[in-house]
Amino acid sequence: MIDSKIDTQYLLHILQKLLAIPSPTGYTDQIVHAVSGELKQLGIPFELTRRGAIRATMAGKVSTPDRAIVAHLDTLGALVKWLKTNGRLDIVPIGTWSSRFAEGARVTVFSDTSMHRGTILPLKASGHTYGDEINTQPVSWKNLEIRLDETVTDVKGRIQPLSTEQDLQRLGIHIGDFIAIDPAPEIGPNGFINSRHLDDKAGVATILAAAKSILESGATLPVDCHLLFTISEEVGSGASAVLHGDVAEMITIDNGTPAPFQASSEFGATIAMADSAGPFDYHLVRRLIALCVEHDIPFQRDIFCDYRSDSASAVEAGNDIRTALLTFGVDSSHGYERTHLNGLEAIAKLLVVYMQNEPVFWRDRDTLGSDNDFPTQPIEETSFPHTLEDMVRRHGEPQDNP
């Protein structure tokens, strides 16, 4: 029996550490250094791409067919769109998320030389001033602005809040400055974890916890396993530029969405059958299901119709690989999110047993091969007609059109 014990305290420690580091897409250098430092502590060799995606390698008995596990370091965020004449900032989102969840968020604005704290507010933010209009103004990014916690001194030496575009310029604020949204994490004694940016920092934490478990057990992996940490998933490119040709199968770790008509749960691992990019690999998905059954890991299946992940970007970039998606349930995804430690632990356990199992198909070490050892999905030969003779036997001769 494979030892899949997970150090949940380590998992939570890493998660809290990652949540404390701002990393909106495009502003990820700091978190890349943090994860690189953790890989060094674990003794796992790694390389960085030009822009900072991480490819770590846990060596196996043989080097191919490689497998990979991927999560993304980047999060949602925003950019300064305009310096307003009232001394506030117009903003646009990074990634796809509703302005409804931005209202009231505390933020940090990173200029070229400094950082500034502030709050995202609707244009009509005070009921004492606008009355019921605060409830009727449209939900839109165009109806939001950032109020910075900065002051200026007027000609009489009095301290005043920012009130002009020139005040912002003197602070060094520019169009295109990055805005990081505070995560506001809270971990409850009953295992619930509430925070922004659990997507996908919780996924990163599960991968590192699984790697730690394998290293401490002294297990030998059957094949090389790459731990991939991407930096642009929230804007669609994700794993498109961090793979190499030997990788035959890849599992993405990301958030799932508990909701009506969704089977995802905050408890246990959710195995995605398909997302908006189409079905995941038949054989790899069913290997994961079999491992859950064999090792008593709670799981459920789900399909995500309005969702894409690192797996989609890897395939769309031309990589001929088998892909799958494992998710931890995140209620209110891309908002103020919630998951549970039990779900994260289940994902980490499944990764531990997956990495210690042989590849789905050894033939995948070669990019091209014959049909002699190509797999077959289980289906009875007679379950549907394969030939014209079968069609005639079942349905009669085709009729001419009148």
JSON list of N, CA, C and O in Angstrom, two decimals, residues 25 49-55 68-74 228-245 247 250 252 308-321 323:
[
{"chain": "A", "resi": 25, "resn": "THR", "atom": "N", "xyz": [-1.58, 38.52, -12.57]},
{"chain": "A", "resi": 25, "resn": "THR", "atom": "CA", "xyz": [-0.89, 38.17, -13.82]},
{"chain": "A", "resi": 25, "resn": "THR", "atom": "C", "xyz": [-0.09, 39.36, -14.33]},
{"chain": "A", "resi": 25, "resn": "THR", "atom": "O", "xyz": [-0.60, 40.47, -14.43]},
{"chain": "A", "resi": 49, "resn": "THR", "atom": "N", "xyz": [11.62, 29.60, -17.02]},
{"chain": "A", "resi": 49, "resn": "THR", "atom": "CA", "xyz": [11.56, 30.13, -18.37]},
{"chain": "A", "resi": 49, "resn": "THR", "atom": "C", "xyz": [11.96, 31.61, -18.34]},
{"chain": "A", "resi": 49, "resn": "THR", "atom": "O", "xyz": [12.20, 32.18, -17.27]},
{"chain": "A", "resi": 50, "resn": "ARG", "atom": "N", "xyz": [12.03, 32.23, -19.49]},
{"chain": "A", "resi": 50, "resn": "ARG", "atom": "CA", "xyz": [12.43, 33.63, -19.55]},
{"chain": "A", "resi": 50, "resn": "ARG", "atom": "C", "xyz": [11.54, 34.51, -18.70]},
{"chain": "A", "resi": 50, "resn": "ARG", "atom": "O", "xyz": [12.01, 35.44, -18.03]},
{"chain": "A", "resi": 51, "resn": "ARG", "atom": "N", "xyz": [10.24, 34.24, -18.69]},
{"chain": "A", "resi": 51, "resn": "ARG", "atom": "CA", "xyz": [9.31, 35.11, -17.96]},
{"chain": "A", "resi": 51, "resn": "ARG", "atom": "C", "xyz": [9.04, 34.63, -16.54]},
{"chain": "A", "resi": 51, "resn": "ARG", "atom": "O", "xyz": [8.39, 35.34, -15.77]},
{"chain": "A", "resi": 52, "resn": "GLY", "atom": "N", "xyz": [9.51, 33.41, -16.20]},
{"chain": "A", "resi": 52, "resn": "GLY", "atom": "CA", "xyz": [9.40, 32.99, -14.81]},
{"chain": "A", "resi": 52, "resn": "GLY", "atom": "C", "xyz": [8.54, 31.79, -14.51]},
{"chain": "A", "resi": 52, "resn": "GLY", "atom": "O", "xyz": [8.37, 31.44, -13.34]},
{"chain": "A", "resi": 53, "resn": "ALA", "atom": "N", "xyz": [7.99, 31.13, -15.52]},
{"chain": "A", "resi": 53, "resn": "ALA", "atom": "CA", "xyz": [7.31, 29.86, -15.24]},
{"chain": "A", "resi": 53, "resn": "ALA", "atom": "C", "xyz": [8.34, 28.86, -14.74]},
{"chain": "A", "resi": 53, "resn": "ALA", "atom": "O", "xyz": [9.50, 28.86, -15.17]},
{"chain": "A", "resi": 54, "resn": "ILE", "atom": "N", "xyz": [7.94, 28.01, -13.80]},
{"chain": "A", "resi": 54, "resn": "ILE", "atom": "CA", "xyz": [8.87, 27.09, -13.13]},
{"chain": "A", "resi": 54, "resn": "ILE", "atom": "C", "xyz": [8.63, 25.67, -13.62]},
{"chain": "A", "resi": 54, "resn": "ILE", "atom": "O", "xyz": [7.49, 25.20, -13.67]},
{"chain": "A", "resi": 55, "resn": "ARG", "atom": "N", "xyz": [9.72, 24.98, -13.95]},
{"chain": "A", "resi": 55, "resn": "ARG", "atom": "CA", "xyz": [9.66, 23.55, -14.27]},
{"chain": "A", "resi": 55, "resn": "ARG", "atom": "C", "xyz": [10.62, 22.82, -13.37]},
{"chain": "A", "resi": 55, "resn": "ARG", "atom": "O", "xyz": [11.84, 22.86, -13.54]},
{"chain": "A", "resi": 68, "resn": "ALA", "atom": "N", "xyz": [3.64, 15.31, -15.91]},
{"chain": "A", "resi": 68, "resn": "ALA", "atom": "CA", "xyz": [3.72, 16.64, -15.32]},
{"chain": "A", "resi": 68, "resn": "ALA", "atom": "C", "xyz": [2.46, 16.93, -14.51]},
{"chain": "A", "resi": 68, "resn": "ALA", "atom": "O", "xyz": [1.38, 16.43, -14.83]},
{"chain": "A", "resi": 69, "resn": "ILE", "atom": "N", "xyz": [2.64, 17.72, -13.47]},
{"chain": "A", "resi": 69, "resn": "ILE", "atom": "CA", "xyz": [1.53, 18.23, -12.66]},
{"chain": "A", "resi": 69, "resn": "ILE", "atom": "C", "xyz": [1.68, 19.75, -12.62]},
{"chain": "A", "resi": 69, "resn": "ILE", "atom": "O", "xyz": [2.75, 20.27, -12.34]},
{"chain": "A", "resi": 70, "resn": "VAL", "atom": "N", "xyz": [0.60, 20.46, -12.91]},
{"chain": "A", "resi": 70, "resn": "VAL", "atom": "CA", "xyz": [0.71, 21.91, -13.09]},
{"chain": "A", "resi": 70, "resn": "VAL", "atom": "C", "xyz": [-0.34, 22.65, -12.27]},
{"chain": "A", "resi": 70, "resn": "VAL", "atom": "O", "xyz": [-1.47, 22.20, -12.12]},
{"chain": "A", "resi": 71, "resn": "ALA", "atom": "N", "xyz": [0.09, 23.78, -11.71]},
{"chain": "A", "resi": 71, "resn": "ALA", "atom": "CA", "xyz": [-0.81, 24.75, -11.08]},
{"chain": "A", "resi": 71, "resn": "ALA", "atom": "C", "xyz": [-0.29, 26.14, -11.43]},
{"chain": "A", "resi": 71, "resn": "ALA", "atom": "O", "xyz": [0.86, 26.30, -11.82]},
{"chain": "A", "resi": 72, "resn": "HIS", "atom": "N", "xyz": [-1.14, 27.15, -11.28]},
{"chain": "A", "resi": 72, "resn": "HIS", "atom": "CA", "xyz": [-0.69, 28.49, -11.66]},
{"chain": "A", "resi": 72, "resn": "HIS", "atom": "C", "xyz": [-0.50, 29.40, -10.46]},
{"chain": "A", "resi": 72, "resn": "HIS", "atom": "O", "xyz": [-1.24, 29.34, -9.48]},
{"chain": "A", "resi": 73, "resn": "LEU", "atom": "N", "xyz": [0.52, 30.26, -10.58]},
{"chain": "A", "resi": 73, "resn": "LEU", "atom": "CA", "xyz": [0.89, 31.18, -9.51]},
{"chain": "A", "resi": 73, "resn": "LEU", "atom": "C", "xyz": [0.18, 32.52, -9.63]},
{"chain": "A", "resi": 73, "resn": "LEU", "atom": "O", "xyz": [0.07, 33.26, -8.64]},
{"chain": "A", "resi": 74, "resn": "ASP", "atom": "N", "xyz": [-0.25, 32.87, -10.82]},
{"chain": "A", "resi": 74, "resn": "ASP", "atom": "CA", "xyz": [-0.86, 34.19, -11.03]},
{"chain": "A", "resi": 74, "resn": "ASP", "atom": "C", "xyz": [-2.30, 34.20, -10.55]},
{"chain": "A", "resi": 74, "resn": "ASP", "atom": "O", "xyz": [-2.97, 33.16, -10.48]},
{"chain": "A", "resi": 228, "resn": "LEU", "atom": "N", "xyz": [5.08, 21.80, -12.49]},
{"chain": "A", "resi": 228, "resn": "LEU", "atom": "CA", "xyz": [5.05, 23.01, -13.29]},
{"chain": "A", "resi": 228, "resn": "LEU", "atom": "C", "xyz": [4.23, 24.08, -12.59]},
{"chain": "A", "resi": 228, "resn": "LEU", "atom": "O", "xyz": [3.13, 23.81, -12.10]},
{"chain": "A", "resi": 229, "resn": "PHE", "atom": "N", "xyz": [4.77, 25.29, -12.56]},
{"chain": "A", "resi": 229, "resn": "PHE", "atom": "CA", "xyz": [4.06, 26.42, -11.95]},
{"chain": "A", "resi": 229, "resn": "PHE", "atom": "C", "xyz": [4.04, 27.55, -12.98]},
{"chain": "A", "resi": 229, "resn": "PHE", "atom": "O", "xyz": [5.07, 28.14, -13.28]},
{"chain": "A", "resi": 230, "resn": "THR", "atom": "N", "xyz": [2.85, 27.82, -13.51]},
{"chain": "A", "resi": 230, "resn": "THR", "atom": "CA", "xyz": [2.72, 28.78, -14.60]},
{"chain": "A", "resi": 230, "resn": "THR", "atom": "C", "xyz": [2.36, 30.16, -14.06]},
{"chain": "A", "resi": 230, "resn": "THR", "atom": "O", "xyz": [1.95, 30.31, -12.89]},
{"chain": "A", "resi": 231, "resn": "ILE", "atom": "N", "xyz": [2.46, 31.18, -14.92]},
{"chain": "A", "resi": 231, "resn": "ILE", "atom": "CA", "xyz": [2.32, 32.57, -14.46]},
{"chain": "A", "resi": 231, "resn": "ILE", "atom": "C", "xyz": [1.32, 33.38, -15.27]},
{"chain": "A", "resi": 231, "resn": "ILE", "atom": "O", "xyz": [1.21, 34.59, -15.05]},
{"chain": "A", "resi": 232, "resn": "SER", "atom": "N", "xyz": [0.58, 32.74, -16.17]},
{"chain": "A", "resi": 232, "resn": "SER", "atom": "CA", "xyz": [-0.35, 33.52, -16.99]},
{"chain": "A", "resi": 232, "resn": "SER", "atom": "C", "xyz": [-1.64, 32.76, -17.29]},
{"chain": "A", "resi": 232, "resn": "SER", "atom": "O", "xyz": [-2.25, 32.97, -18.33]},
{"chain": "A", "resi": 233, "resn": "GLU", "atom": "N", "xyz": [-2.06, 31.89, -16.39]},
{"chain": "A", "resi": 233, "resn": "GLU", "atom": "CA", "xyz": [-3.26, 31.09, -16.63]},
{"chain": "A", "resi": 233, "resn": "GLU", "atom": "C", "xyz": [-4.51, 31.96, -16.65]},
{"chain": "A", "resi": 233, "resn": "GLU", "atom": "O", "xyz": [-5.43, 31.71, -17.44]},
{"chain": "A", "resi": 234, "resn": "GLU", "atom": "N", "xyz": [-4.56, 32.98, -15.80]},
{"chain": "A", "resi": 234, "resn": "GLU", "atom": "CA", "xyz": [-5.77, 33.79, -15.70]},
{"chain": "A", "resi": 234, "resn": "GLU", "atom": "C", "xyz": [-6.05, 34.61, -16.96]},
{"chain": "A", "resi": 234, "resn": "GLU", "atom": "O", "xyz": [-7.16, 35.11, -17.13]},
{"chain": "A", "resi": 235, "resn": "VAL", "atom": "N", "xyz": [-5.07, 34.73, -17.83]},
{"chain": "A", "resi": 235, "resn": "VAL", "atom": "CA", "xyz": [-5.30, 35.43, -19.10]},
{"chain": "A", "resi": 235, "resn": "VAL", "atom": "C", "xyz": [-5.20, 34.49, -20.29]},
{"chain": "A", "resi": 235, "resn": "VAL", "atom": "O", "xyz": [-5.17, 34.92, -21.44]},
{"chain": "A", "resi": 236, "resn": "GLY", "atom": "N", "xyz": [-5.13, 33.16, -20.03]},
{"chain": "A", "resi": 236, "resn": "GLY", "atom": "CA", "xyz": [-5.33, 32.19, -21.09]},
{"chain": "A", "resi": 236, "resn": "GLY", "atom": "C", "xyz": [-4.14, 31.45, -21.62]},
{"chain": "A", "resi": 236, "resn": "GLY", "atom": "O", "xyz": [-4.30, 30.42, -22.27]},
{"chain": "A", "resi": 237, "resn": "SER", "atom": "N", "xyz": [-2.89, 31.92, -21.37]},
{"chain": "A", "resi": 237, "resn": "SER", "atom": "CA", "xyz": [-1.74, 31.24, -21.99]},
{"chain": "A", "resi": 237, "resn": "SER", "atom": "C", "xyz": [-1.16, 30.13, -21.12]},
{"chain": "A", "resi": 237, "resn": "SER", "atom": "O", "xyz": [-0.69, 29.13, -21.63]},
{"chain": "A", "resi": 238, "resn": "GLY", "atom": "N", "xyz": [-1.14, 30.29, -19.82]},
{"chain": "A", "resi": 238, "resn": "GLY", "atom": "CA", "xyz": [-0.82, 29.22, -18.88]},
{"chain": "A", "resi": 238, "resn": "GLY", "atom": "C", "xyz": [0.33, 28.33, -19.26]},
{"chain": "A", "resi": 238, "resn": "GLY", "atom": "O", "xyz": [1.47, 28.77, -19.42]},
{"chain": "A", "resi": 239, "resn": "ALA", "atom": "N", "xyz": [0.04, 27.02, -19.42]},
{"chain": "A", "resi": 239, "resn": "ALA", "atom": "CA", "xyz": [1.07, 26.00, -19.63]},
{"chain": "A", "resi": 239, "resn": "ALA", "atom": "C", "xyz": [1.52, 25.89, -21.08]},
{"chain": "A", "resi": 239, "resn": "ALA", "atom": "O", "xyz": [2.17, 24.92, -21.45]},
{"chain": "A", "resi": 240, "resn": "SER", "atom": "N", "xyz": [1.21, 26.87, -21.90]},
{"chain": "A", "resi": 240, "resn": "SER", "atom": "CA", "xyz": [1.56, 26.77, -23.31]},
{"chain": "A", "resi": 240, "resn": "SER", "atom": "C", "xyz": [3.05, 26.82, -23.57]},
{"chain": "A", "resi": 240, "resn": "SER", "atom": "O", "xyz": [3.52, 26.38, -24.63]},
{"chain": "A", "resi": 241, "resn": "ALA", "atom": "N", "xyz": [3.84, 27.34, -22.62]},
{"chain": "A", "resi": 241, "resn": "ALA", "atom": "CA", "xyz": [5.27, 27.57, -22.91]},
{"chain": "A", "resi": 241, "resn": "ALA", "atom": "C", "xyz": [6.22, 26.98, -21.89]},
{"chain": "A", "resi": 241, "resn": "ALA", "atom": "O", "xyz": [7.36, 27.39, -21.81]},
{"chain": "A", "resi": 242, "resn": "VAL", "atom": "N", "xyz": [5.78, 26.00, -21.11]},
{"chain": "A", "resi": 242, "resn": "VAL", "atom": "CA", "xyz": [6.66, 25.47, -20.07]},
{"chain": "A", "resi": 242, "resn": "VAL", "atom": "C", "xyz": [6.91, 23.96, -20.22]},
{"chain": "A", "resi": 242, "resn": "VAL", "atom": "O", "xyz": [7.72, 23.38, -19.52]},
{"chain": "A", "resi": 243, "resn": "LEU", "atom": "N", "xyz": [6.22, 23.31, -21.17]},
{"chain": "A", "resi": 243, "resn": "LEU", "atom": "CA", "xyz": [6.40, 21.88, -21.39]},
{"chain": "A", "resi": 243, "resn": "LEU", "atom": "C", "xyz": [7.56, 21.61, -22.33]},
{"chain": "A", "resi": 243, "resn": "LEU", "atom": "O", "xyz": [8.07, 22.51, -23.00]},
{"chain": "A", "resi": 244, "resn": "HIS", "atom": "N", "xyz": [7.99, 20.36, -22.38]},
{"chain": "A", "resi": 244, "resn": "HIS", "atom": "CA", "xyz": [8.90, 19.92, -23.43]},
{"chain": "A", "resi": 244, "resn": "HIS", "atom": "C", "xyz": [8.36, 18.62, -24.00]},
{"chain": "A", "resi": 244, "resn": "HIS", "atom": "O", "xyz": [7.44, 18.00, -23.46]},
{"chain": "A", "resi": 245, "resn": "GLY", "atom": "N", "xyz": [8.93, 18.17, -25.11]},
{"chain": "A", "resi": 245, "resn": "GLY", "atom": "CA", "xyz": [8.33, 17.10, -25.90]},
{"chain": "A", "resi": 245, "resn": "GLY", "atom": "C", "xyz": [8.21, 15.76, -25.22]},
{"chain": "A", "resi": 245, "resn": "GLY", "atom": "O", "xyz": [7.40, 14.93, -25.65]},
{"chain": "A", "resi": 247, "resn": "VAL", "atom": "N", "xyz": [7.03, 15.08, -22.28]},
{"chain": "A", "resi": 247, "resn": "VAL", "atom": "CA", "xyz": [5.88, 14.96, -21.39]},
{"chain": "A", "resi": 247, "resn": "VAL", "atom": "C", "xyz": [4.72, 14.30, -22.14]},
{"chain": "A", "resi": 247, "resn": "VAL", "atom": "O", "xyz": [4.26, 14.80, -23.15]},
{"chain": "A", "resi": 250, "resn": "MET", "atom": "N", "xyz": [-0.31, 14.98, -18.44]},
{"chain": "A", "resi": 250, "resn": "MET", "atom": "CA", "xyz": [-0.25, 16.15, -17.57]},
{"chain": "A", "resi": 250, "resn": "MET", "atom": "C", "xyz": [-1.56, 16.31, -16.82]},
{"chain": "A", "resi": 250, "resn": "MET", "atom": "O", "xyz": [-2.65, 16.20, -17.40]},
{"chain": "A", "resi": 252, "resn": "THR", "atom": "N", "xyz": [-3.63, 18.98, -14.46]},
{"chain": "A", "resi": 252, "resn": "THR", "atom": "CA", "xyz": [-3.78, 20.34, -13.97]},
{"chain": "A", "resi": 252, "resn": "THR", "atom": "C", "xyz": [-4.52, 20.31, -12.64]},
{"chain": "A", "resi": 252, "resn": "THR", "atom": "O", "xyz": [-5.51, 19.59, -12.48]},
{"chain": "A", "resi": 308, "resn": "ARG", "atom": "N", "xyz": [-11.85, 27.04, -18.38]},
{"chain": "A", "resi": 308, "resn": "ARG", "atom": "CA", "xyz": [-10.71, 26.45, -19.07]},
{"chain": "A", "resi": 308, "resn": "ARG", "atom": "C", "xyz": [-9.52, 26.51, -18.12]},
{"chain": "A", "resi": 308, "resn": "ARG", "atom": "O", "xyz": [-9.52, 27.28, -17.15]},
{"chain": "A", "resi": 309, "resn": "SER", "atom": "N", "xyz": [-8.49, 25.72, -18.40]},
{"chain": "A", "resi": 309, "resn": "SER", "atom": "CA", "xyz": [-7.39, 25.57, -17.46]},
{"chain": "A", "resi": 309, "resn": "SER", "atom": "C", "xyz": [-6.06, 25.49, -18.21]},
{"chain": "A", "resi": 309, "resn": "SER", "atom": "O", "xyz": [-5.99, 25.63, -19.43]},
{"chain": "A", "resi": 310, "resn": "ASP", "atom": "N", "xyz": [-5.00, 25.25, -17.45]},
{"chain": "A", "resi": 310, "resn": "ASP", "atom": "CA", "xyz": [-3.67, 25.07, -18.04]},
{"chain": "A", "resi": 310, "resn": "ASP", "atom": "C", "xyz": [-3.66, 23.92, -19.04]},
{"chain": "A", "resi": 310, "resn": "ASP", "atom": "O", "xyz": [-2.87, 23.94, -20.00]},
{"chain": "A", "resi": 311, "resn": "SER", "atom": "N", "xyz": [-4.50, 22.92, -18.86]},
{"chain": "A", "resi": 311, "resn": "SER", "atom": "CA", "xyz": [-4.53, 21.80, -19.80]},
{"chain": "A", "resi": 311, "resn": "SER", "atom": "C", "xyz": [-4.94, 22.27, -21.19]},
{"chain": "A", "resi": 311, "resn": "SER", "atom": "O", "xyz": [-4.37, 21.84, -22.20]},
{"chain": "A", "resi": 312, "resn": "ALA", "atom": "N", "xyz": [-5.92, 23.16, -21.24]},
{"chain": "A", "resi": 312, "resn": "ALA", "atom": "CA", "xyz": [-6.38, 23.65, -22.54]},
{"chain": "A", "resi": 312, "resn": "ALA", "atom": "C", "xyz": [-5.28, 24.42, -23.25]},
{"chain": "A", "resi": 312, "resn": "ALA", "atom": "O", "xyz": [-5.03, 24.22, -24.44]},
{"chain": "A", "resi": 313, "resn": "SER", "atom": "N", "xyz": [-4.57, 25.29, -22.52]},
{"chain": "A", "resi": 313, "resn": "SER", "atom": "CA", "xyz": [-3.53, 26.09, -23.16]},
{"chain": "A", "resi": 313, "resn": "SER", "atom": "C", "xyz": [-2.38, 25.22, -23.63]},
{"chain": "A", "resi": 313, "resn": "SER", "atom": "O", "xyz": [-1.76, 25.49, -24.66]},
{"chain": "A", "resi": 314, "resn": "ALA", "atom": "N", "xyz": [-2.09, 24.13, -22.90]},
{"chain": "A", "resi": 314, "resn": "ALA", "atom": "CA", "xyz": [-1.01, 23.22, -23.31]},
{"chain": "A", "resi": 314, "resn": "ALA", "atom": "C", "xyz": [-1.35, 22.52, -24.62]},
{"chain": "A", "resi": 314, "resn": "ALA", "atom": "O", "xyz": [-0.52, 22.41, -25.52]},
{"chain": "A", "resi": 315, "resn": "VAL", "atom": "N", "xyz": [-2.58, 22.04, -24.74]},
{"chain": "A", "resi": 315, "resn": "VAL", "atom": "CA", "xyz": [-2.99, 21.33, -25.96]},
{"chain": "A", "resi": 315, "resn": "VAL", "atom": "C", "xyz": [-3.11, 22.30, -27.13]},
{"chain": "A", "resi": 315, "resn": "VAL", "atom": "O", "xyz": [-2.68, 22.01, -28.25]},
{"chain": "A", "resi": 316, "resn": "GLU", "atom": "N", "xyz": [-3.68, 23.47, -26.88]},
{"chain": "A", "resi": 316, "resn": "GLU", "atom": "CA", "xyz": [-3.86, 24.45, -27.94]},
{"chain": "A", "resi": 316, "resn": "GLU", "atom": "C", "xyz": [-2.52, 24.97, -28.47]},
{"chain": "A", "resi": 316, "resn": "GLU", "atom": "O", "xyz": [-2.44, 25.44, -29.61]},
{"chain": "A", "resi": 317, "resn": "ALA", "atom": "N", "xyz": [-1.47, 24.87, -27.65]},
{"chain": "A", "resi": 317, "resn": "ALA", "atom": "CA", "xyz": [-0.15, 25.29, -28.10]},
{"chain": "A", "resi": 317, "resn": "ALA", "atom": "C", "xyz": [0.52, 24.23, -28.97]},
{"chain": "A", "resi": 317, "resn": "ALA", "atom": "O", "xyz": [1.64, 24.44, -29.44]},
{"chain": "A", "resi": 318, "resn": "GLY", "atom": "N", "xyz": [-0.14, 23.09, -29.18]},
{"chain": "A", "resi": 318, "resn": "GLY", "atom": "CA", "xyz": [0.39, 22.06, -30.06]},
{"chain": "A", "resi": 318, "resn": "GLY", "atom": "C", "xyz": [1.03, 20.88, -29.37]},
{"chain": "A", "resi": 318, "resn": "GLY", "atom": "O", "xyz": [1.64, 20.04, -30.04]},
{"chain": "A", "resi": 319, "resn": "ASN", "atom": "N", "xyz": [0.91, 20.78, -28.05]},
{"chain": "A", "resi": 319, "resn": "ASN", "atom": "CA", "xyz": [1.49, 19.65, -27.33]},
{"chain": "A", "resi": 319, "resn": "ASN", "atom": "C", "xyz": [0.59, 18.42, -27.45]},
{"chain": "A", "resi": 319, "resn": "ASN", "atom": "O", "xyz": [-0.61, 18.48, -27.18]},
{"chain": "A", "resi": 320, "resn": "ASP", "atom": "N", "xyz": [1.18, 17.29, -27.88]},
{"chain": "A", "resi": 320, "resn": "ASP", "atom": "CA", "xyz": [0.45, 16.04, -28.04]},
{"chain": "A", "resi": 320, "resn": "ASP", "atom": "C", "xyz": [0.56, 15.26, -26.73]},
{"chain": "A", "resi": 320, "resn": "ASP", "atom": "O", "xyz": [1.40, 14.39, -26.58]},
{"chain": "A", "resi": 321, "resn": "ILE", "atom": "N", "xyz": [-0.29, 15.61, -25.78]},
{"chain": "A", "resi": 321, "resn": "ILE", "atom": "CA", "xyz": [-0.22, 15.00, -24.45]},
{"chain": "A", "resi": 321, "resn": "ILE", "atom": "C", "xyz": [-1.62, 14.61, -23.99]},
{"chain": "A", "resi": 321, "resn": "ILE", "atom": "O", "xyz": [-2.62, 15.17, -24.42]},
{"chain": "A", "resi": 323, "resn": "THR", "atom": "N", "xyz": [-4.24, 14.82, -21.10]},
{"chain": "A", "resi": 323, "resn": "THR", "atom": "CA", "xyz": [-4.46, 15.79, -20.03]},
{"chain": "A", "resi": 323, "resn": "THR", "atom": "C", "xyz": [-5.63, 15.40, -19.16]},
{"chain": "A", "resi": 323, "resn": "THR", "atom": "O", "xyz": [-6.55, 14.70, -19.59]}
]
